[in-house]
mmCIF file of C-alpha atoms in Angstrom:
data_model
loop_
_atom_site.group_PDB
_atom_site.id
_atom_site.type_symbol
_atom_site.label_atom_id
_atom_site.label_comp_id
_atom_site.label_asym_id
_atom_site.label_seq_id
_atom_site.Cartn_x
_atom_site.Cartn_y
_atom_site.Cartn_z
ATOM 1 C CA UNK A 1 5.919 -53.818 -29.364
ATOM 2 C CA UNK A 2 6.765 -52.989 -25.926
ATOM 3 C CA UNK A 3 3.414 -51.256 -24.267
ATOM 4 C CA UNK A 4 1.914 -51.182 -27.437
ATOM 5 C CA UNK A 5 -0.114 -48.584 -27.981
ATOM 6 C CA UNK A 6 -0.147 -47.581 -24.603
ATOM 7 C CA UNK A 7 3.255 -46.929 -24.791
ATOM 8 C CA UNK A 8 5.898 -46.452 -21.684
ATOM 9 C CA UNK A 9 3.552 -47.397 -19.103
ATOM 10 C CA UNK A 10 6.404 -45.569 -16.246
ATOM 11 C CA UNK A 11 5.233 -42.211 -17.650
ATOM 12 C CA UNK A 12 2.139 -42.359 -15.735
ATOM 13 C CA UNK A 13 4.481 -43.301 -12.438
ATOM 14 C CA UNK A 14 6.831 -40.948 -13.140
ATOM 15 C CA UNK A 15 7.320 -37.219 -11.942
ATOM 16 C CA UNK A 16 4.852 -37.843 -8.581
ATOM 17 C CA UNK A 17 6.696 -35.406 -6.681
ATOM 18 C CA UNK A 18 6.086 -32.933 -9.499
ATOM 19 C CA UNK A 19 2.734 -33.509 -9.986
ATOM 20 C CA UNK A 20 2.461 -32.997 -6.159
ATOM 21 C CA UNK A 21 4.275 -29.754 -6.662
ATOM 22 C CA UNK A 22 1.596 -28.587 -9.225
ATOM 23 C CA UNK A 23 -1.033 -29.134 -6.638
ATOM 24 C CA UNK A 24 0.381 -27.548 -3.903
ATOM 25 C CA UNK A 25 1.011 -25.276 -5.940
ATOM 26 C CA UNK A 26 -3.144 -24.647 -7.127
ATOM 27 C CA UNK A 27 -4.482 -25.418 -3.649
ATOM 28 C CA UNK A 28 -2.024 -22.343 -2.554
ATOM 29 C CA UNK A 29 -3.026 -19.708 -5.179
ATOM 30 C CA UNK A 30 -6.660 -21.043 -5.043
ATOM 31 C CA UNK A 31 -7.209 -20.073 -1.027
ATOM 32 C CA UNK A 32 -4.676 -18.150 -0.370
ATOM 33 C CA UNK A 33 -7.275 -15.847 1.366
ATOM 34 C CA UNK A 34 -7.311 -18.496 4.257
ATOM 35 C CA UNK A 35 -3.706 -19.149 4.794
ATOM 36 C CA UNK A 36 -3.799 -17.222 8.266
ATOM 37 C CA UNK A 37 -0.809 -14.187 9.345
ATOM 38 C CA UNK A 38 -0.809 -15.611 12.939
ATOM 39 C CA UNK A 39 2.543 -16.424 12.168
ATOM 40 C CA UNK A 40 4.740 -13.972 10.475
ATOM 41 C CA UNK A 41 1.382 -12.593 8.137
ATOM 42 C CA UNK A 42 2.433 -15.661 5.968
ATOM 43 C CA UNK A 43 -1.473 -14.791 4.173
ATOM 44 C CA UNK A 44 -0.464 -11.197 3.185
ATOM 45 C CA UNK A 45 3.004 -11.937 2.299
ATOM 46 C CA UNK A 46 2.081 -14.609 -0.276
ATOM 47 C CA UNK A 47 -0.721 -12.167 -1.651
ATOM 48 C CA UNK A 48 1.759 -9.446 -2.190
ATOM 49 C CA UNK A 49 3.629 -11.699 -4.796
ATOM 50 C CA UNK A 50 0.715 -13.714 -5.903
ATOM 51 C CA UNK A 51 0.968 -13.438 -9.711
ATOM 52 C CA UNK A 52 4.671 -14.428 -9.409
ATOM 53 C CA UNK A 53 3.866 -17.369 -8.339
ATOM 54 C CA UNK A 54 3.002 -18.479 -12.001
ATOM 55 C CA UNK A 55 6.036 -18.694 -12.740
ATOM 56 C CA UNK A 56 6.494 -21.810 -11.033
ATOM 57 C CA UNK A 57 4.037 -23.062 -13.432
ATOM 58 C CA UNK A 58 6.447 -23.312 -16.268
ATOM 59 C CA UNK A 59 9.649 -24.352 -13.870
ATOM 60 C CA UNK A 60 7.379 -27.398 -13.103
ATOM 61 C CA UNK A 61 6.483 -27.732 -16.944
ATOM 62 C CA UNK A 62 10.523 -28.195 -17.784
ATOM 63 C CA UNK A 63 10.606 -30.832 -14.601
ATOM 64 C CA UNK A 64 7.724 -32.683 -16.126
ATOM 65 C CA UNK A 65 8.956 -32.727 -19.869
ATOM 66 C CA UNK A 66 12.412 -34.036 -18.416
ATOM 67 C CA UNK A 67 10.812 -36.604 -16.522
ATOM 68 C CA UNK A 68 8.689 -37.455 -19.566
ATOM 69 C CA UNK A 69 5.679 -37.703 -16.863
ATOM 70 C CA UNK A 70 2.400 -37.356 -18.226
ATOM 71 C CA UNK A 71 0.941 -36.989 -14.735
ATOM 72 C CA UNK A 72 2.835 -34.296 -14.012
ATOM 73 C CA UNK A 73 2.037 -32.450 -17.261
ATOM 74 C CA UNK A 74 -2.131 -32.848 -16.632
ATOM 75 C CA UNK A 75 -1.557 -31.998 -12.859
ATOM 76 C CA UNK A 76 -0.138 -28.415 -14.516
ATOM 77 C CA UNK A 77 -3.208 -27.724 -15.587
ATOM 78 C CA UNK A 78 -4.699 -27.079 -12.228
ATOM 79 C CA UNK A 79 -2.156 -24.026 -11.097
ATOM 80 C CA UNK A 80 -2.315 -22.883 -14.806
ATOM 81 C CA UNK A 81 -6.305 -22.785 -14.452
ATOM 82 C CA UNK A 82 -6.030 -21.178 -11.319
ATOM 83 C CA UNK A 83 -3.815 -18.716 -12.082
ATOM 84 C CA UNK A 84 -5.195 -17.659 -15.375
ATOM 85 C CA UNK A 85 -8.758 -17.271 -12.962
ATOM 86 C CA UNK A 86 -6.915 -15.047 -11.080
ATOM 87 C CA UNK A 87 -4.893 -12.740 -13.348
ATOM 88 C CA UNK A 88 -6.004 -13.942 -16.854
ATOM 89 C CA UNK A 89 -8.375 -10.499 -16.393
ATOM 90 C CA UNK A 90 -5.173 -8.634 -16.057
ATOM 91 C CA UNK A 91 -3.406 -10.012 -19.637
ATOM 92 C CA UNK A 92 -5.844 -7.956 -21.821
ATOM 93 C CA UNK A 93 -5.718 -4.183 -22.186
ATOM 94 C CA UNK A 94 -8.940 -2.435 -20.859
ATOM 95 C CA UNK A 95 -8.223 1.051 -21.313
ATOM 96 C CA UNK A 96 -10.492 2.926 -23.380
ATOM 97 C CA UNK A 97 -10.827 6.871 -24.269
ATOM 98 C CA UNK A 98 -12.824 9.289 -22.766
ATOM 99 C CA UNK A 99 -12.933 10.870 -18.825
ATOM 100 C CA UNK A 100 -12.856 13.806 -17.676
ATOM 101 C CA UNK A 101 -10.644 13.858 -14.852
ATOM 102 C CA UNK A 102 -6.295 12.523 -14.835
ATOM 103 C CA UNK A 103 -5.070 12.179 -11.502
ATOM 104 C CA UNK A 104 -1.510 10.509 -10.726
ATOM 105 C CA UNK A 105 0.554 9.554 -7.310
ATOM 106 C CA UNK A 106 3.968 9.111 -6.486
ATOM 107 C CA UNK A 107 5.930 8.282 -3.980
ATOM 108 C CA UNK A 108 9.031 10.318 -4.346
ATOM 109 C CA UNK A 109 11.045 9.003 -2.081
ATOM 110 C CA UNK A 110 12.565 11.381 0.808
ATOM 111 C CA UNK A 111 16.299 10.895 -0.511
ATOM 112 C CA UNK A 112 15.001 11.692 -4.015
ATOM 113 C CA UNK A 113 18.182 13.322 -5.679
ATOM 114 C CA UNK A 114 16.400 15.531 -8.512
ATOM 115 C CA UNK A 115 13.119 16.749 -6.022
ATOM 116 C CA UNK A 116 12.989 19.347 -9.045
ATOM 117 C CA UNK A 117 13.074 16.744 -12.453
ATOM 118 C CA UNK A 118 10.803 14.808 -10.401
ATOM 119 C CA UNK A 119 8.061 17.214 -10.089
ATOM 120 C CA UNK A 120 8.361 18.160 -13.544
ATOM 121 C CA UNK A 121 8.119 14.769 -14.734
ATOM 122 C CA UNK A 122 5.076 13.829 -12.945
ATOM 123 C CA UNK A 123 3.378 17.308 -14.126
ATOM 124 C CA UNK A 124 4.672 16.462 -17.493
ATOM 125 C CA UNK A 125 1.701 13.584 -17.554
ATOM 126 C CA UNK A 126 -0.583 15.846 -18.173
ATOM 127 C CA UNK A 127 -2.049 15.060 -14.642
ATOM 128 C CA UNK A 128 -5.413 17.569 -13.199
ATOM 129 C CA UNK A 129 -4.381 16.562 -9.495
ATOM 130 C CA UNK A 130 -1.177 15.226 -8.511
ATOM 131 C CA UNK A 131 -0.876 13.619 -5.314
ATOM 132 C CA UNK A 132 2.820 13.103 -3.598
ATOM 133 C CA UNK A 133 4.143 10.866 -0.825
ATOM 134 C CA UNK A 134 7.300 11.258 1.226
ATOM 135 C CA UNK A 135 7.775 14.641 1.354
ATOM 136 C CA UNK A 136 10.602 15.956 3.678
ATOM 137 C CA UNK A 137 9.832 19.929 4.914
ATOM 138 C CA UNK A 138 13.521 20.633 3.044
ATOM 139 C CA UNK A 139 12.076 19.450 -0.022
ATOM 140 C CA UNK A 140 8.566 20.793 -0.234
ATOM 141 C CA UNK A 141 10.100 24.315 -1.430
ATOM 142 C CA UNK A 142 11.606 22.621 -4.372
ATOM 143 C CA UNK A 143 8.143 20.974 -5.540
ATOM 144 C CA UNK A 144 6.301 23.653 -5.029
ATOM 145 C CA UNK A 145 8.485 25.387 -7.099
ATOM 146 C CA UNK A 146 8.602 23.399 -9.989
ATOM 147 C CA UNK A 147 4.723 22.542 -9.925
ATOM 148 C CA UNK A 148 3.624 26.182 -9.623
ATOM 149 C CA UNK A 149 3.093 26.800 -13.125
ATOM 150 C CA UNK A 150 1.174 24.135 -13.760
ATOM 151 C CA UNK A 151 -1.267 23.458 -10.756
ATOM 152 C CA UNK A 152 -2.524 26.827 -8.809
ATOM 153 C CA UNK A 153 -3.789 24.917 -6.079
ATOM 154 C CA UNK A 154 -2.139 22.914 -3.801
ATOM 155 C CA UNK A 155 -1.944 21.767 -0.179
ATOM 156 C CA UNK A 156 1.046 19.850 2.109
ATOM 157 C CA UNK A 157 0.047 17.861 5.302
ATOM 158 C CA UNK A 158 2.548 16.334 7.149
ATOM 159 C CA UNK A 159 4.434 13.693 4.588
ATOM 160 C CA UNK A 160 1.871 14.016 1.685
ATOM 161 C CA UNK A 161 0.380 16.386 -0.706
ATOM 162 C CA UNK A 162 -1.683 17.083 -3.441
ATOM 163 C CA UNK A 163 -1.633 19.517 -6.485
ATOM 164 C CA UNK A 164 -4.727 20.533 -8.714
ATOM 165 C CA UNK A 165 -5.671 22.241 -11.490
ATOM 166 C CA UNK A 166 -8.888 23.302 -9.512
ATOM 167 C CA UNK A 167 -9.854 24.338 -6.447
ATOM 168 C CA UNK A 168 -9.314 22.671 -3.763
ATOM 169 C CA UNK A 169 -11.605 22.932 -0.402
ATOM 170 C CA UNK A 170 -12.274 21.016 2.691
ATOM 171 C CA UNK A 171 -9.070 20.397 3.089
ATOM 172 C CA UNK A 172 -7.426 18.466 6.281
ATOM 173 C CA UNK A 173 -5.495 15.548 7.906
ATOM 174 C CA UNK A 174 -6.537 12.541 8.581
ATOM 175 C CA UNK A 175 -5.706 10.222 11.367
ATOM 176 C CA UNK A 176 -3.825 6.737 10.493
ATOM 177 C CA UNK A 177 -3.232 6.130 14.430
ATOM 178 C CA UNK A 178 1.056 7.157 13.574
ATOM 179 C CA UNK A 179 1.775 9.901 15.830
ATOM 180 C CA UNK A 180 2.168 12.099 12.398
ATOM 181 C CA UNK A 181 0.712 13.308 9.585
ATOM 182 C CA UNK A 182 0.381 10.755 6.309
ATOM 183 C CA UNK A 183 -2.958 11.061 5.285
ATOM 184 C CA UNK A 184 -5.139 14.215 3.746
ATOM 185 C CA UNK A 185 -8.649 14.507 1.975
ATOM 186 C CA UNK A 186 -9.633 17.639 0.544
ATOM 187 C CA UNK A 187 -12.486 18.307 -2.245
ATOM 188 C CA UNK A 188 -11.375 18.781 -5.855
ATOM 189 C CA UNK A 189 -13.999 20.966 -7.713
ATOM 190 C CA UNK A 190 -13.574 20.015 -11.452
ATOM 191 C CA UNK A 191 -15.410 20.802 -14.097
ATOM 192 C CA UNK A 192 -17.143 17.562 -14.232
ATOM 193 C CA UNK A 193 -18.339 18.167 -10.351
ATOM 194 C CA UNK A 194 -16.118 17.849 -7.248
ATOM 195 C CA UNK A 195 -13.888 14.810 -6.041
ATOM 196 C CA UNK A 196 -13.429 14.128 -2.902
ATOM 197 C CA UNK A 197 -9.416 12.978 -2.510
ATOM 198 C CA UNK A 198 -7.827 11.124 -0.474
ATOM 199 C CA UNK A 199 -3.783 10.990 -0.427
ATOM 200 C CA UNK A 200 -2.520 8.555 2.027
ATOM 201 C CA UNK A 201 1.153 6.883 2.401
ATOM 202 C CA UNK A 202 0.597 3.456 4.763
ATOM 203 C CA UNK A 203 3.608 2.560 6.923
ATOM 204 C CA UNK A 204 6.269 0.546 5.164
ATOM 205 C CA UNK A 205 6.444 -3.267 5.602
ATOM 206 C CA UNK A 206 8.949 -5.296 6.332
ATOM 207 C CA UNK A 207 10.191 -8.983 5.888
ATOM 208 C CA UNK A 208 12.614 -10.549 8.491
ATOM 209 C CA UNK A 209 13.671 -13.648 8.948
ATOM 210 C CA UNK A 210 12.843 -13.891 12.825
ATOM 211 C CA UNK A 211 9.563 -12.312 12.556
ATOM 212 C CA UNK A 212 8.276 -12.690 8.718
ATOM 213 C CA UNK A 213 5.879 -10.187 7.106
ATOM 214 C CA UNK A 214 5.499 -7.678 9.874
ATOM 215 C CA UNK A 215 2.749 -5.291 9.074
ATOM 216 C CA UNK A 216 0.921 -4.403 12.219
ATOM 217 C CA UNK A 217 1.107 -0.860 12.407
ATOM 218 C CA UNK A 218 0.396 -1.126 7.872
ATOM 219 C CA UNK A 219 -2.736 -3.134 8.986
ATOM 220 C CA UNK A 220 -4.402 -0.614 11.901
ATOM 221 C CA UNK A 221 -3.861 2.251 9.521
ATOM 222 C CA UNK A 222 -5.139 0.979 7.123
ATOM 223 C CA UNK A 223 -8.584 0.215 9.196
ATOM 224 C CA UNK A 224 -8.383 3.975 10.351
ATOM 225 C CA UNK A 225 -8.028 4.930 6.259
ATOM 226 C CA UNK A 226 -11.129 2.904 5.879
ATOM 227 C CA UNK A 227 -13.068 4.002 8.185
ATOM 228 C CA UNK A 228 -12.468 7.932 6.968
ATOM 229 C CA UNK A 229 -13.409 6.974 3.501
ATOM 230 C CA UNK A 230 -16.473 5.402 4.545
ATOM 231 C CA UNK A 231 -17.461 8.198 6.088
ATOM 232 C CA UNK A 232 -17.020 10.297 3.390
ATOM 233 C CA UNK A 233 -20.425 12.312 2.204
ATOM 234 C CA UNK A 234 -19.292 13.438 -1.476
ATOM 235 C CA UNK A 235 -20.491 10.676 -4.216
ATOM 236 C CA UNK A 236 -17.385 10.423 -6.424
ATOM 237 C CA UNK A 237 -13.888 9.573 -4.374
ATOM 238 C CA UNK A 238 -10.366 8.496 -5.426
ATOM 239 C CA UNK A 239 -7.837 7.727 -2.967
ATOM 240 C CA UNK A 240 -4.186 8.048 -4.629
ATOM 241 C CA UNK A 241 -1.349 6.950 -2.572
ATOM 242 C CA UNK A 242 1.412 4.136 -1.863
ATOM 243 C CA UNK A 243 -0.426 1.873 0.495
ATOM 244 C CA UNK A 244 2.717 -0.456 0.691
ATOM 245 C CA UNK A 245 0.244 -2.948 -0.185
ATOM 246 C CA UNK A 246 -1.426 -5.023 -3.023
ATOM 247 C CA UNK A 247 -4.902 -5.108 -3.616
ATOM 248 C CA UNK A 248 -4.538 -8.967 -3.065
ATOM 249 C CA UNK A 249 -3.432 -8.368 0.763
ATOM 250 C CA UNK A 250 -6.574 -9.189 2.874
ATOM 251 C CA UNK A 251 -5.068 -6.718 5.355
ATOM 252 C CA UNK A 252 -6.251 -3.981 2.869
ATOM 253 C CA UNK A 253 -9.536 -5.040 3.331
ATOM 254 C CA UNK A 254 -11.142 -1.864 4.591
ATOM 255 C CA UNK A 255 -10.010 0.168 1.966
ATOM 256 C CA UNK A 256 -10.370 -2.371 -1.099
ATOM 257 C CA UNK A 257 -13.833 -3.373 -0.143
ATOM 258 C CA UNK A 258 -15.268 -0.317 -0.883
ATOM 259 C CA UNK A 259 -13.322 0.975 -3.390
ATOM 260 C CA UNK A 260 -11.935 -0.253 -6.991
ATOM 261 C CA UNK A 261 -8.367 -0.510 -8.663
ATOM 262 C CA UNK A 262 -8.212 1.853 -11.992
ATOM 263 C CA UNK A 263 -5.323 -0.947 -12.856
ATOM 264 C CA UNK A 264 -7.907 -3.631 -12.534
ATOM 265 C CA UNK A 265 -10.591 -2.221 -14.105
ATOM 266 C CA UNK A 266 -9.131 0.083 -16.893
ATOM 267 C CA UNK A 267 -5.584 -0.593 -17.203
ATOM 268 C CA UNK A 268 -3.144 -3.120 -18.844
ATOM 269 C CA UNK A 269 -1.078 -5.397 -17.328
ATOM 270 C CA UNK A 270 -0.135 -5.315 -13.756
ATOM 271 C CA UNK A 271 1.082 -1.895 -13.662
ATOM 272 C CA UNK A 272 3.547 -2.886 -10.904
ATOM 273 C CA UNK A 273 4.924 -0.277 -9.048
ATOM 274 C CA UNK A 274 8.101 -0.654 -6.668
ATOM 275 C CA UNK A 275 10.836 -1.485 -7.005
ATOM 276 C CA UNK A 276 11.702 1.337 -10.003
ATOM 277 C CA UNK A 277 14.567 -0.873 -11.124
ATOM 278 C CA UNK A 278 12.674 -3.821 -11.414
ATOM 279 C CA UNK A 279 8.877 -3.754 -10.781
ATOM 280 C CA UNK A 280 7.475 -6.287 -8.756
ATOM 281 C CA UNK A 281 4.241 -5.479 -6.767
ATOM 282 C CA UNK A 282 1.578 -3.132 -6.965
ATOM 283 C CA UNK A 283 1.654 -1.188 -3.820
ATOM 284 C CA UNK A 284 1.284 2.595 -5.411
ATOM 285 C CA UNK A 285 -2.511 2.802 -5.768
ATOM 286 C CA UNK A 286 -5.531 4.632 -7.304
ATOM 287 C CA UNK A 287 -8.794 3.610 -6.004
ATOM 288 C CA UNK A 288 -12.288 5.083 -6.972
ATOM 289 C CA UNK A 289 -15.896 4.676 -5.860
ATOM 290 C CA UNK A 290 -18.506 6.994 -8.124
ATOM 291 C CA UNK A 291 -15.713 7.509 -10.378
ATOM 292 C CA UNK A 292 -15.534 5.306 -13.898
ATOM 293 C CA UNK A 293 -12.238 4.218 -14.373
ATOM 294 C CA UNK A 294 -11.297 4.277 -18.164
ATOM 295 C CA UNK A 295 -7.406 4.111 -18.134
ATOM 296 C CA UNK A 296 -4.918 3.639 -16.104
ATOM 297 C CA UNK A 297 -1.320 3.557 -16.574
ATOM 298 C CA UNK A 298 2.380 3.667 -15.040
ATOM 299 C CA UNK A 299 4.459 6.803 -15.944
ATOM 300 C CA UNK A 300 8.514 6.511 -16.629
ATOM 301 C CA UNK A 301 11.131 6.177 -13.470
ATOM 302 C CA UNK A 302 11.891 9.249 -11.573
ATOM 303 C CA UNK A 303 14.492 9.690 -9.467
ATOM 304 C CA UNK A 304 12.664 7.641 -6.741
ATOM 305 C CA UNK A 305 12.156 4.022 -6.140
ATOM 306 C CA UNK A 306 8.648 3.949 -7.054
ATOM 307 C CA UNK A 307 7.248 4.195 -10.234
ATOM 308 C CA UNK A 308 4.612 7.579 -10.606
ATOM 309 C CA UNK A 309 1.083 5.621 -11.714
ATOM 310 C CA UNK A 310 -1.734 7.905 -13.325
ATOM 311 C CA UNK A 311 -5.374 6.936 -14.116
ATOM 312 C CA UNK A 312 -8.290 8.720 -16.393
ATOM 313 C CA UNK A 313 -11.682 8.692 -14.949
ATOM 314 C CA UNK A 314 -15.352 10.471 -15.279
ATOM 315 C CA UNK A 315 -17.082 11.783 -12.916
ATOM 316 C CA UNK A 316 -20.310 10.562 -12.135
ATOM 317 C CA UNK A 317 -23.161 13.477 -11.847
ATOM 318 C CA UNK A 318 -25.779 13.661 -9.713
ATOM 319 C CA UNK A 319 -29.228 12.471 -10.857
#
C-alpha cells in the first residue's frame, strides 16, 4: 500500500530540470519580442525559427514520460499553450475562392541552372503579375523570353522585376540605401482597378559564430522599404519579394506594420519558403494593404533555392 492512493510520491520531485526546461522554454516563445539584438540580433534570430521551437515541446514530453515526472508533464502545458497562441492560427486552412487578382514571387536564384524552365514554371501558375528576384543582366534575355507569351508587360530594375498581364505604369526604382538597384514599384491596372506593386529583394542575412545574426544593412533597408510604401498614394498595394526575413522578425517592423501576410491571413500552413530542399522559414513574402487576401499558396521547386509563393486577392474599389 505504498503511497496509497497518492501513489509514488518522487513523481512530483522528479524531472525538475525538465519542468524548468518547459518554462524556459514558454517564457522564451511568450516575449520573444523583448529578447534584445544588442548582441548578435539574438531577438530576430530566434523569431526567424520561432515555430520550430515547438518541437522541443514533444523532446521534453519523451524526457518527462521517462522520468515518470508529473511536474514535468503539467509544466508542458505552458510552451504547448504558448505555442498553439502563436501558430495554432496557422494549423487550419483559410483559403477560400474568389479574387480577382494572382500575383506570385520568386527568388530565382542568380546561379539558377534552367533560367528558361524556371520562368515557365512560375508562368505556369496561372499568375496576372509575376514578380522576380536575383536577376543577373546575362539572364534577363532568357526570362524575358520564355515569359513573353504570357505577360505583355513587363519591366527589369536593377536585380528585380515584374511581369503582368496588364499595363503597367509609374514605373521606377526605389532606394533601399545599397548602392544598387533591388527594389521597384510600378502601378498594375487590372481589371478590378490598379495595384500599386512593390518588388523588393532585402540583403541576405547571415549567421556567424563570432558575430551571430548579422542583419544591419537587412534592417536599414528594410526602414527605407517602409518608408516608400507608406508613402504610397494608390489604395490597394502588394509588395511581393524575398525579404530574407519572417514576419516574426521585429526588424521587419516597418514593412509588417502596415501591411498583412496573404500566408497568415488566407493560406494554409506555414508556407515556408527557403531552403527548396527542405523548407524552413518564411522569408519569400506577399504583403497587401486594400487588397483581401483569399488564398495563398507555395508553388513546386524550381531550379532555385527558394520556393516560388503565389497569393489570390480582390481588389478593393473605391467608394
Amino acid at each position: 500500500m505504498a503511497g496509497g492512493r497518492r501513489g509514488d510520491p518522487r513523481m512530483w520531485r522528479r524531472g525538475l530540470f525538465v519542468a524548468t526546461g518547459a518554462v524556459l522554454l514558454a517564457v522564451v516563445m511568450l516575449v520573444h519580442s523583448h529578447i534584445p539584438n544588442t548582441i548578435g540580433n539574438l531577438g530576430s534570430l530566434i523569431e526567424t525559427f520561432l515555430p520550430w521551437l515547438g518541437l522541443l515541446v514533444p523532446v521534453l514530453l519523451v524526457l518527462a514520460v521517462v522520468r515518470r515526472s508529473v511536474t514535468a508533464l503539467i509544466a508542458l502545458l505552458l510552451p504547448s499553450l504558448v505555442w498553439l497562441n502563436l501558430f495554432g492560427g496557422q494549423l487550419s486552412d483559410k483559403t477560400a475562392t474568389g479574387g480577382d487578382l494572382t500575383v506570385a514571387t520568386h527568388n530565382v536564384n542568380a546561379d539558377n541552372p534552367d533560367p528558361a524552365g524556371t520562368a515557365r514554371d512560375v508562368a505556369s501558375s496561372g499568375a496576372d503579375v509575376v514578380a522576380l528576384e536575383e536577376l543577373t543582366a546575362s539572364a534577363v534575355p532568357t526570362y524575358e523570353k520564355a515569359l513573353a507569351s504570357t505577360y505583355r508587360y513587363h519591366s527589369v530594375e536593377g536585380t528585380v522585376g515584374v511581369w503582368s498581364k496588364y499595363p503597367l505604369t509609374g514605373v521606377r526604382a526605389v532606394d533601399l540605401d545599397m548602392g544598387w538597384t533591388r527594389a521597384m514599384r510600378a502601378t498594375v491596372t487590372a481589371p478590378a482597378g490598379q495595384v500599386a506593386v512593390y518588388v523588393a529583394h532585402l540583403p541576405s542575412v547571415r549567421v556567424k559564430m563570432e558575430a551571430g545574426f548579422t542583419a544591419r544593412q537587412r534592417d536599414r533597408s528594410a526602414e527605407f522599404l517602409g518608408e516608400a510604401i507608406s508613402h504610397e498614394p494608390l489604395r490597394n498595394v502588394v509588395l511581393l519579394g524575398d525579404l530574407n526575413g519572417t514576419m516574426n522578425d521585429r526588424a521587419l517592423n516597418a514593412v509588417t506594420s502596415q501591411m498583412r501576410s496573404t500566408q497568415g491571413a488566407a493560406g494554409n500552413g506555414f508556407g515556408f519558403s527557403w531552403p527548396a530542399s527542405f523548407p524552413m522559414a518564411r522569408i519569400d513574402q506577399i504583403m497587401v494593404r486594400g487588397l483581401k487576401p483569399e488564398s495563398s499558396w507555395t508553388l513546386p521547386e524550381t531550379g532555385s533555392d527558394h520556393l516560388p509563393i503565389a497569393a489570390r486577392v480582390k481588389v478593393a474599389t473605391s467608394g
